[in-house]
Short mmCIF file of C-alpha atoms in Angstrom, two decimals:
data_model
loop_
_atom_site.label_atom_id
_atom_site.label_comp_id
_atom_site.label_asym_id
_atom_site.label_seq_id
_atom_site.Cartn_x
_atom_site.Cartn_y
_atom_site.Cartn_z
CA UNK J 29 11.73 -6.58 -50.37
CA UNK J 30 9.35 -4.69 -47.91
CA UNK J 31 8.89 -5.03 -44.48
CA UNK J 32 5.96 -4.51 -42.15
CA UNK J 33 5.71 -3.33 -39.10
CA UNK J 34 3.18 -5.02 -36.66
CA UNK J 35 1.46 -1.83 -34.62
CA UNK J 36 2.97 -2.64 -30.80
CA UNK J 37 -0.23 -3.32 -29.03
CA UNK J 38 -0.90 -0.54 -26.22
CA UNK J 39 -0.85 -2.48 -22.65
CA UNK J 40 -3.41 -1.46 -20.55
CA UNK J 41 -1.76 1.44 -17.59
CA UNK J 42 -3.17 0.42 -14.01
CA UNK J 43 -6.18 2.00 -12.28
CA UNK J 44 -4.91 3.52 -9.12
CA UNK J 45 -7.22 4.20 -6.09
CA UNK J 46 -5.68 7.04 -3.76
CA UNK J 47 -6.97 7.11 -0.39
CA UNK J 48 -5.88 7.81 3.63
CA UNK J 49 -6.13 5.18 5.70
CA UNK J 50 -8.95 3.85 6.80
CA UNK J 51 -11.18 5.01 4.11
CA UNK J 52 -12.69 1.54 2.35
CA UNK J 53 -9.65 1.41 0.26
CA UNK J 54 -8.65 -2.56 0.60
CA UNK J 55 -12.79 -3.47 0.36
CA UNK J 56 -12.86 -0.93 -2.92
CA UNK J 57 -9.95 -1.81 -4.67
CA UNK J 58 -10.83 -5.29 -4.36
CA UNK J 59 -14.14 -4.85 -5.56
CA UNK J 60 -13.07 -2.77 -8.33
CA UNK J 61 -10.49 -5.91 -8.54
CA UNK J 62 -12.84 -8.48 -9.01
CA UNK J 63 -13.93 -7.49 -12.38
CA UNK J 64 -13.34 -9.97 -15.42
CA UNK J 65 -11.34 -7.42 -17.33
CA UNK J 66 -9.24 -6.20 -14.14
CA UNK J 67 -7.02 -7.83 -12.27
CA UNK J 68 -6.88 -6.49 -7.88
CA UNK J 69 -3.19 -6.88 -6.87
CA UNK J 70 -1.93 -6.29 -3.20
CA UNK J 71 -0.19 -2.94 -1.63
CA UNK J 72 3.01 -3.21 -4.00
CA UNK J 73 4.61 0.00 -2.28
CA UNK J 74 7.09 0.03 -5.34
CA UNK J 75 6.74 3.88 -6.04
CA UNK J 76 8.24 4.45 -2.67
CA UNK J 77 11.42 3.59 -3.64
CA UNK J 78 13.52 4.55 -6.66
CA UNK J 79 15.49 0.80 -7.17
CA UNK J 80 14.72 -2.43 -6.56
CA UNK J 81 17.90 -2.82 -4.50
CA UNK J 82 16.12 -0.30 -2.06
CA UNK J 83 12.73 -2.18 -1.85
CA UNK J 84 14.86 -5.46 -0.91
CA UNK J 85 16.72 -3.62 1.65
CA UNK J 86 14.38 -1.23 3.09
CA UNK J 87 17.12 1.09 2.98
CA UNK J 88 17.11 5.19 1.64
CA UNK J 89 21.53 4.93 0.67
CA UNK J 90 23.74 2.75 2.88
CA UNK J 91 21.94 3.40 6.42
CA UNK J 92 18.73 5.11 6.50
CA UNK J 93 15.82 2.80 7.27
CA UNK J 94 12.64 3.70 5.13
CA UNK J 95 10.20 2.54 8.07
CA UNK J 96 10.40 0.33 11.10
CA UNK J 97 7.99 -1.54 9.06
CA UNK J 98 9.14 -1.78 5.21
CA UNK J 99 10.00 -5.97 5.65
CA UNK J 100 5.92 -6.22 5.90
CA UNK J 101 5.20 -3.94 3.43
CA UNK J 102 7.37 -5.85 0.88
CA UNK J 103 4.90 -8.66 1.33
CA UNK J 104 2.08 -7.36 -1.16
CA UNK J 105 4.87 -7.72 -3.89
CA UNK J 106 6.11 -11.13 -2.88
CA UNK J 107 2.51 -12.74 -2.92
CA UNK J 108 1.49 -10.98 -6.53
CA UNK J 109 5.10 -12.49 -7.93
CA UNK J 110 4.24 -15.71 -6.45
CA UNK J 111 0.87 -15.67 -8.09
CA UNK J 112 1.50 -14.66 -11.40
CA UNK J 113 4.60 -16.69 -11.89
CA UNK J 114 4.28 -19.74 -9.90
CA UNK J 115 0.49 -20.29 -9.76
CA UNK J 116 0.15 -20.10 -6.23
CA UNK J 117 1.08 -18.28 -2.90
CA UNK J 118 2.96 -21.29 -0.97
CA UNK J 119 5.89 -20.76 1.28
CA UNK J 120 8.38 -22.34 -1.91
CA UNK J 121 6.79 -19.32 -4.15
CA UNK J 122 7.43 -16.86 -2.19
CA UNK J 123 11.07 -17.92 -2.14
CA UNK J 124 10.78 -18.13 -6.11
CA UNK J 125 9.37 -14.18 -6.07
CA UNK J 126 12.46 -13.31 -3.78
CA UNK J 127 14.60 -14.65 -6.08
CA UNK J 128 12.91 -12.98 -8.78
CA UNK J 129 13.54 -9.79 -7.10
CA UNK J 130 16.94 -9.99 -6.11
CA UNK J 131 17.95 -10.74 -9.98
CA UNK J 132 16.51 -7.44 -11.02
CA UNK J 133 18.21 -5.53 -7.74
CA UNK J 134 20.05 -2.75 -10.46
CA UNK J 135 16.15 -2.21 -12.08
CA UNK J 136 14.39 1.02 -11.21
CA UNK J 137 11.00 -0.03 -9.45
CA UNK J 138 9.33 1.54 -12.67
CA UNK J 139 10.61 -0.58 -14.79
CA UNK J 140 9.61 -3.79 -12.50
CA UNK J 141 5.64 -2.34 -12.30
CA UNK J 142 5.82 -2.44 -16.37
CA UNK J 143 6.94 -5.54 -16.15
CA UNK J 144 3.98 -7.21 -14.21
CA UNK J 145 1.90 -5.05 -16.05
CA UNK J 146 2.63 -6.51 -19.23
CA UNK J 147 2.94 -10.34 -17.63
CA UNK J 148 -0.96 -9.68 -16.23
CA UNK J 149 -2.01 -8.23 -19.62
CA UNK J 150 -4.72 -7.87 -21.39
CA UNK J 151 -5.60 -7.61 -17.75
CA UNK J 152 -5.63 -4.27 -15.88
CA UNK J 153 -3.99 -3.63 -12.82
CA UNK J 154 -5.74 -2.26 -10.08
CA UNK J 155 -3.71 -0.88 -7.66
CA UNK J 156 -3.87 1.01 -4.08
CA UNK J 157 -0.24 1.81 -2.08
CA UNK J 158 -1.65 4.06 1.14
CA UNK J 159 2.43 4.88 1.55
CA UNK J 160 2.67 6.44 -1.94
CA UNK J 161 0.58 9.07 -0.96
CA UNK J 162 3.40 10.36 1.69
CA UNK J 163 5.36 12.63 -1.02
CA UNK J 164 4.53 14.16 -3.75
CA UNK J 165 7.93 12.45 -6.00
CA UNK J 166 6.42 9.08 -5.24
CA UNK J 167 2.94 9.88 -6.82
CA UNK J 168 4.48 12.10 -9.93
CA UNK J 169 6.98 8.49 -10.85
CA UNK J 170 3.42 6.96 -10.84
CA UNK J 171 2.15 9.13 -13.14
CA UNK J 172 5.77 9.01 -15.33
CA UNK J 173 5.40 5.07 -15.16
CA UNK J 174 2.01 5.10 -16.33
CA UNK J 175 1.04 8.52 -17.92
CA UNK J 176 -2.21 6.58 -19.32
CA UNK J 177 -3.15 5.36 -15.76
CA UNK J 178 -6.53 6.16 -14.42
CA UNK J 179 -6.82 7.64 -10.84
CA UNK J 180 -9.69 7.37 -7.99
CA UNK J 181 -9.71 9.52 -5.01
CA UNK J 182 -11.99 7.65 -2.75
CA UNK J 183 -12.88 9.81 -0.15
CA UNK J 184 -14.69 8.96 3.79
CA UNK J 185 -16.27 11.57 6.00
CA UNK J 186 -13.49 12.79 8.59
CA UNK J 187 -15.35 11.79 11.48
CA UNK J 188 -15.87 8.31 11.22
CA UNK J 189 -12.29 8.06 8.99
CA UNK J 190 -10.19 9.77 12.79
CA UNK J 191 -12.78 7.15 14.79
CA UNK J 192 -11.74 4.19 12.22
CA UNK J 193 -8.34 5.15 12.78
CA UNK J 194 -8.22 5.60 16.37
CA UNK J 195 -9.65 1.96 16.92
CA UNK J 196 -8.13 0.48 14.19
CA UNK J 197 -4.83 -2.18 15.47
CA UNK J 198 -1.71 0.29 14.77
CA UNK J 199 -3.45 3.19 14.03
CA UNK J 200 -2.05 5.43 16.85
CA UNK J 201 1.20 4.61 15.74
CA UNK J 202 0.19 6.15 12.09
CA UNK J 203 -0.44 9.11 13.83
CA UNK J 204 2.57 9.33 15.86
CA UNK J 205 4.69 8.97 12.97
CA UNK J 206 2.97 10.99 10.96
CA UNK J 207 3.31 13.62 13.22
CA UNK J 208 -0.94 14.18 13.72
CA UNK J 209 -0.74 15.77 16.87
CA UNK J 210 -1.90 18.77 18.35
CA UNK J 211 0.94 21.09 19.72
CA UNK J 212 -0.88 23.56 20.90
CA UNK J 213 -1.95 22.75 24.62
CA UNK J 214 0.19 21.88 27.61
CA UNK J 215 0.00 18.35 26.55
CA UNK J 216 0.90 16.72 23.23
CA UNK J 217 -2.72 15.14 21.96
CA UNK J 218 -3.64 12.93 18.80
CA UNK J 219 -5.31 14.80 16.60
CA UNK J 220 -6.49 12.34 13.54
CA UNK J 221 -8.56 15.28 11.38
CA UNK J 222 -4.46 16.43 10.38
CA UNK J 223 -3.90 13.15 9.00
CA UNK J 224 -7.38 12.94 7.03
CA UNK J 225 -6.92 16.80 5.71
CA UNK J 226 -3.18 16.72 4.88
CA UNK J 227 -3.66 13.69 3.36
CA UNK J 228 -6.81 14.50 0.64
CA UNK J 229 -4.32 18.01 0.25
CA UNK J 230 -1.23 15.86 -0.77
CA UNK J 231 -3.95 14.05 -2.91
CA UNK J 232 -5.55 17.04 -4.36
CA UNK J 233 -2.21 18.71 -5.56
CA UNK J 234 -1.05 15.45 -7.05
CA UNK J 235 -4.62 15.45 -9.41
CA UNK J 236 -3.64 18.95 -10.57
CA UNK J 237 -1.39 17.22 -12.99
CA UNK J 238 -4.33 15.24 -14.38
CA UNK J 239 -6.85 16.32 -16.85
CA UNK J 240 -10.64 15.82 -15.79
CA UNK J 241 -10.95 12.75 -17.52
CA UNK J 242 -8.16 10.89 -15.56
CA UNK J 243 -9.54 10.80 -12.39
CA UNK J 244 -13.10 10.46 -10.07
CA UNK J 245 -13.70 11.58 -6.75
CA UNK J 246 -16.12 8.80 -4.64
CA UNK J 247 -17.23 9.08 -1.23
CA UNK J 248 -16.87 5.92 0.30
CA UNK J 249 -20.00 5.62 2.01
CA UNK J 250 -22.21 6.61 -1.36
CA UNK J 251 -20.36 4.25 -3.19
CA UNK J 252 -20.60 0.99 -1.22
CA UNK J 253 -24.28 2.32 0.05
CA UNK J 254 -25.78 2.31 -3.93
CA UNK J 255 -23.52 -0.65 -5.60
CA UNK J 256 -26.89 -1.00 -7.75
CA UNK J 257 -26.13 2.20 -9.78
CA UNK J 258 -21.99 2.72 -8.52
CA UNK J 259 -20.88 0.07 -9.85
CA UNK J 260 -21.88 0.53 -13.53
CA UNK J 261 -21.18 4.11 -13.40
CA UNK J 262 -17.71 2.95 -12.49
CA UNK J 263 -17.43 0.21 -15.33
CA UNK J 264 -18.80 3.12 -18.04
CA UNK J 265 -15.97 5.55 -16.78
CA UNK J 266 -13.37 2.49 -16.89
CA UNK J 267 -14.73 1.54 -20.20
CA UNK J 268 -15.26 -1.88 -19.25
CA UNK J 269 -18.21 -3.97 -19.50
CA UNK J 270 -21.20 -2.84 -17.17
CA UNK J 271 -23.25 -6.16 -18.11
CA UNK J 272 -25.11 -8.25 -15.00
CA UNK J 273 -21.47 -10.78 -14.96
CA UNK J 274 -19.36 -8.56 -14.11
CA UNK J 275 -21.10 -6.40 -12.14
CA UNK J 276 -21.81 -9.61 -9.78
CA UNK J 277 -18.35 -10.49 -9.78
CA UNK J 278 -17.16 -7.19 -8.14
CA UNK J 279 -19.98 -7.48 -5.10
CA UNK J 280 -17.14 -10.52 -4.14
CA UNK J 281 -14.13 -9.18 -3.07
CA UNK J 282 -13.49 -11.99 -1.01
CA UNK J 283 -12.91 -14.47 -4.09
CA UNK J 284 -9.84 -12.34 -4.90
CA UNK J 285 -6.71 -14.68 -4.24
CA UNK J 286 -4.87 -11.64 -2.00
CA UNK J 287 -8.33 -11.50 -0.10
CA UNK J 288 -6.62 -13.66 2.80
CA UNK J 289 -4.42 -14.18 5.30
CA UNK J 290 -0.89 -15.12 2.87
CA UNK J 291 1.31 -18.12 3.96
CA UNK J 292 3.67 -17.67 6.37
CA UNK J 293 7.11 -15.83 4.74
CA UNK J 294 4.32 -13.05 3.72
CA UNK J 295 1.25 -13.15 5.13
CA UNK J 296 0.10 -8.95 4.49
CA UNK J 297 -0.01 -7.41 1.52
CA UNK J 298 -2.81 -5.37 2.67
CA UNK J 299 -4.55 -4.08 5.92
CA UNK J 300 -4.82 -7.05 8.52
CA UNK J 301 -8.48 -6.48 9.37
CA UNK J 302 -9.48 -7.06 5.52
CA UNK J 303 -7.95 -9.87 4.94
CA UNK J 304 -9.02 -11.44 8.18
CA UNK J 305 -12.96 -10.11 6.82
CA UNK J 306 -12.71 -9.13 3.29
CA UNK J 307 -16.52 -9.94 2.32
CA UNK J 308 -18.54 -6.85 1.38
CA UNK J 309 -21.38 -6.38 4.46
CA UNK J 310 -25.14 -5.50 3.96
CA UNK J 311 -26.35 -2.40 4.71
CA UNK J 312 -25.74 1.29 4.47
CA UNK J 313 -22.73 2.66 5.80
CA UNK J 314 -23.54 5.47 8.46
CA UNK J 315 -22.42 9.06 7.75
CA UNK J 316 -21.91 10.90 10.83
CA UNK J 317 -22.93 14.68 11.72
CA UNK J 318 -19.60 16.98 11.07
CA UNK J 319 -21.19 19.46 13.55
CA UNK J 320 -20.52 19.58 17.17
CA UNK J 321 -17.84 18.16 19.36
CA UNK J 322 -15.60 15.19 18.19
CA UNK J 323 -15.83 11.93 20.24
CA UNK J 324 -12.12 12.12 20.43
CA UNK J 325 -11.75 15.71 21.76
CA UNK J 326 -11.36 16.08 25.63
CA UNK J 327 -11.96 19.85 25.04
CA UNK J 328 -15.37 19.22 23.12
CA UNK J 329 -14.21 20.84 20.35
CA UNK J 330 -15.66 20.60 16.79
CA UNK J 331 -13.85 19.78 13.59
CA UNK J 332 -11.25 22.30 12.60
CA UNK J 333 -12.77 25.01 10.24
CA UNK J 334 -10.46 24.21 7.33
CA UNK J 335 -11.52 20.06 7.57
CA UNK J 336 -15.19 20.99 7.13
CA UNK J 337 -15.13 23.49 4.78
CA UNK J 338 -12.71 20.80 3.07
CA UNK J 339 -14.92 17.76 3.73
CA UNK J 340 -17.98 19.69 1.93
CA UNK J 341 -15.91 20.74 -1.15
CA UNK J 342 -15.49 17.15 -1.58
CA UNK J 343 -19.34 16.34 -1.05
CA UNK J 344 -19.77 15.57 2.29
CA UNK I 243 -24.83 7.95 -10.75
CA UNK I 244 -22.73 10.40 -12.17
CA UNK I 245 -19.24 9.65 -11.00
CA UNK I 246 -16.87 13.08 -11.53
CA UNK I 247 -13.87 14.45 -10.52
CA UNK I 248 -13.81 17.25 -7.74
CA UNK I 249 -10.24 19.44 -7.35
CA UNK I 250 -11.35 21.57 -3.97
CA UNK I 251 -9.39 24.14 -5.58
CA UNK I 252 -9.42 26.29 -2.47
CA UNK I 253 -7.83 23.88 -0.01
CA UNK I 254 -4.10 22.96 -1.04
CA UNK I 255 -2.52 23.85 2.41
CA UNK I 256 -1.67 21.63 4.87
CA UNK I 257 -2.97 21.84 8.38
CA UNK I 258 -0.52 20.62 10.64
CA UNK I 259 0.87 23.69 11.14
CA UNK I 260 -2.08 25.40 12.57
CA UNK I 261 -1.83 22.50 15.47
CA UNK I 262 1.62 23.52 16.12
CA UNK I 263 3.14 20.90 13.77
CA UNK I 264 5.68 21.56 11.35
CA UNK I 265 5.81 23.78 8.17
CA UNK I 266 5.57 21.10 5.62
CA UNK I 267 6.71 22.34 2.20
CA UNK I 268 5.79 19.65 -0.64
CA UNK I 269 4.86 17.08 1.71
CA UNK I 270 3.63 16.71 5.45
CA UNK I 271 6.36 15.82 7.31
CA UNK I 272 6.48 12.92 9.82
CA UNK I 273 8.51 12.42 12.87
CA UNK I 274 10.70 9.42 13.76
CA UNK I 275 11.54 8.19 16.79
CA UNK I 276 14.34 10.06 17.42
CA UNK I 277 12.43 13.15 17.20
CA UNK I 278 9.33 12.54 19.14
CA UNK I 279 11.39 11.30 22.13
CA UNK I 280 13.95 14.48 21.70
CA UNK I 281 10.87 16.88 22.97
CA UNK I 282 9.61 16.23 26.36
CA UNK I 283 5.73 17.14 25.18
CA UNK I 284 5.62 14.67 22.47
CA UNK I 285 8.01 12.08 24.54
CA UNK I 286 4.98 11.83 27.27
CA UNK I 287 2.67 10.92 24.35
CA UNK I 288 4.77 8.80 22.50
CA UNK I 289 5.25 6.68 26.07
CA UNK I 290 1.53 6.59 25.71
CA UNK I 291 0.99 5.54 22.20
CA UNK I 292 4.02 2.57 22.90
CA UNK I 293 2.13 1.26 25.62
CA UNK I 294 -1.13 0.98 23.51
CA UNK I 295 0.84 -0.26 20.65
CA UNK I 296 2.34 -2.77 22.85
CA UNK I 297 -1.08 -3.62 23.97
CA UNK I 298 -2.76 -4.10 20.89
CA UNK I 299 0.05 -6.58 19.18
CA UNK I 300 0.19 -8.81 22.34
CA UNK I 301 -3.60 -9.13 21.76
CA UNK I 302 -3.06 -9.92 18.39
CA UNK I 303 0.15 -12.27 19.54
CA UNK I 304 -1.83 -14.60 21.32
CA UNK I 305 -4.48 -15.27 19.06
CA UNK I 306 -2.21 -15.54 15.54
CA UNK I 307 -3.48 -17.99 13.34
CA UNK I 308 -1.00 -20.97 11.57
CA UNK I 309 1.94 -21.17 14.36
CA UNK I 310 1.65 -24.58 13.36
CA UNK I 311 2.80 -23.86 9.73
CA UNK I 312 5.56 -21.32 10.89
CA UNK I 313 7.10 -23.97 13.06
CA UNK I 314 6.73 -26.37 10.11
CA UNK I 315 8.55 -23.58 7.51
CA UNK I 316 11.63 -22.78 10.54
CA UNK I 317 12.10 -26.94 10.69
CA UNK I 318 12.32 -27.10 6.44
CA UNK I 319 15.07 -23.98 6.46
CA UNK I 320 17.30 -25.78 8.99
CA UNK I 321 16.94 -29.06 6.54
CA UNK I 322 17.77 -26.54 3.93
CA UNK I 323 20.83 -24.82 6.15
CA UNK I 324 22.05 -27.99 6.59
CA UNK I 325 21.99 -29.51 3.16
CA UNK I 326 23.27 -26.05 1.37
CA UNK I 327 26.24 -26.51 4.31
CA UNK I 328 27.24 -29.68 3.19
CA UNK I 329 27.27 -28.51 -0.59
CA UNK I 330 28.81 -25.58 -0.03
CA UNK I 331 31.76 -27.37 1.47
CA UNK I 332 31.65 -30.02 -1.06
CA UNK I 333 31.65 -26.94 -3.80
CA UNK I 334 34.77 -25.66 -2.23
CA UNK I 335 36.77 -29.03 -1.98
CA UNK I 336 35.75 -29.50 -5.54
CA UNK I 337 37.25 -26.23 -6.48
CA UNK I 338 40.07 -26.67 -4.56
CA UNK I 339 40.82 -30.21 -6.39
CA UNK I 340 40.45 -28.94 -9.68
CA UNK I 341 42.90 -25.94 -9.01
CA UNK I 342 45.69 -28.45 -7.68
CA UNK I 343 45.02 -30.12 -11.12
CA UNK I 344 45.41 -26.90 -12.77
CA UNK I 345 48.50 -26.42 -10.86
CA UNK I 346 50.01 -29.30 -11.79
CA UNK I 347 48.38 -30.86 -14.93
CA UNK I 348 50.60 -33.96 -15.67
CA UNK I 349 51.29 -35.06 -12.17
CA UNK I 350 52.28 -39.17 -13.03
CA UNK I 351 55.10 -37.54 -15.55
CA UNK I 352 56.67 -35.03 -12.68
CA UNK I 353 60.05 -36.49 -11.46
#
């Protein structure tokens, strides 16, 4: 008697879009979201931890906390589980997607993302986690996961990305914490351009590991300022259909089902000021001057040397 | 549009150090509470950040959509409490039966 083997079909890795904050990245990976042969899913923040026990409990062992604010940012998860396995995100589902999680508490996180994966199959995953980008061991599991995965490193000019993050609700608190300050005077001051260079560095060592055709650099403000020719240059890297459908579909990142406010057990998953707004808005986005003082800077001091010479390596 | 990848080869070092910040190895460090109120420069502009913080979410307090449906979800988890109570002790006096039984399985023939 002979057997044969069926060939295992290969599931589609995610596309992941690594960003700072306040650089487009909810609007974009929406977008990118939206088309028919990809499938947008909220800030899942399971890289950041190592079980599923630990992304329950928020906890690094038996004490340390992970952040003051790790309860929200289990609520991207909650609301995709919900989704995919229930139908819908409704207080009673989000219980369901709790239990769901607390049954596979001994599971590495790994091993949970391959499991949505193949559940959203043929679909791809499209994917953005801003806290992933905080140490290197978080991004080098994602690439372990998925070595397959493709990678976007969307990029904003630093000025208006420090200005976005200055006014944005909670943003001086991500600078506090993340220690983007300026020592040097007699006076501790914000300084935001740390957090925008430190962050593309952490980026740019991470893409070392990847080969050229595993990852694209886009400036935000190009991008969303030419969808017309972006958006199928996108599609023909992906390898996904470019045709008039699709393309249409992605200009609507507010028909995504995470593209909202969620119900009340876990209503994030995503930056609060896109999913209060998440429709794309007409017009070009401005690119501000990276020459002369900062509107931030009491002293009237430009950009630091190193985040120009930085921001014009990357295009700017 | 050709989209492409750019590496920046010449920039892999962090720049929090040069504004006095730490010496971050393989990633930039952050500072937790503990820490920022520890050193009386950064304590001052942590007191700062607080009180904008503290600003901002009361903003945000008064205006949050759906109270409504949060008040609605609290009164369905008390029905909830209260129905898994009165299970849970009906569980446990079931239990509790069927080990007396165990106990003592012929009872009508004992004595």
């Amino acid at each position: 008697m002979t057997t044969t083997t069926q060939p295992v079909p290969l599931l589609p890795d995610p596309v992941f879009v690594l960003a700072a904050p306040r650089s487009f990245s909810s609007l974009v990976n929406a977008m990118i979201g939206q088309h028919p042969e990809l499938y947008g899913v909220p800030e899942l923040n399971l890289f950041q931890c190592d079980s599923v026990a630990e992304f329950n409990s928020g906890l690094i062992g038996s004490s340390k906390r992970k952040s003051p604010f790790w309860a929200t940012m289990r609520h991207g998860l909650l609301r995709l589980i919900a989704q995919i396995y229930a139908g819908e995100q409704s207080v009673d589902a989000i219980r369901m997607a709790e239990r769901w999680l607390k049954t596979r508490e001994t599971m590495d996180t790994s091993e949970v993302f391959v499991e949505l994966r193949d559940r959203i199959a043929p679909l791809r995953i499209v994917e953005k986690s801003p806290g992933v980008i905080r140490r290197a061991s978080f991004m080098t599991k994602m690439l372990r996961t998925f070595p397959n995965a493709k990678f976007i490193h969307l990029v904003r000019n630093p000025v208006s990305q420090c200005q976005s993050v200055l006014k944005a609700k909670g943003g001086v608190g991500v600078l506090m914490a993340m220690d983007s300050i300026d020592h040097t005077g007699d006076r501790a001051v914000l300084e935001p351009q740390i957090l925008w260079h430190d962050t593309q560095v952490q980026i740019l060592r991470f893409l070392d590991h990847l080969g050229d055709d595993q990852f694209i650099t886009i400036r935000g403000e190009e991008f969303l300022g030419n969808l017309d020719e972006s958006l199928p240059a996108l599609c023909r890297w992906l390898g996904i259909s470019d045709a008039p459908e699709a393309i249409e579909a992605m200009r609507h990142p507010e028909d995504s089902v995470f593209s909202c406010m969620g119900p009340v057990n876990a209503p994030l998953g995503n930056d609060v000021n896109f999913l209060n707004a998440p429709a794309l808005r007409q017009g070009n986005v401005k690119v501000p001057k990276m020459d002369g003082p900062v509107p931030w800077r009491q002293d009237s001091e430009p950009l630091h040397p190193d985040v120009t010479a930085l921001a014009q390596a990357l295009g700017y | 549009m050709e989209l492409k990848p750019i590496r920046a080869k010449a920039h892999r070092e962090f720049l929090a150090p040069k504004f006095g910040g730490t010496d971050a190895g393989t990633d930039p460090e952050g500072l937790t509470f503990a820490e920022i109120m520890a050193n009386p420069k950064t304590a001052a502009l942590g007191i700062e950040v607080y009180a904008m913080l503290r600003e901002q979410f009361a903003e945000g307090a008064a205006h949050v959509p759906g109270t409504s449906e949060g008040q609605e979800y609290r009164t369905r988890l008390a029905n909830w409490a209260d129905i898994l109570e009165v299970l849970l002790e009906e569980t446990i006096a079931e239990i509790e039966r069927i080990d007396n039984r165990l106990d003592d399985p012929l009872p009508g023939l004992a004595g």
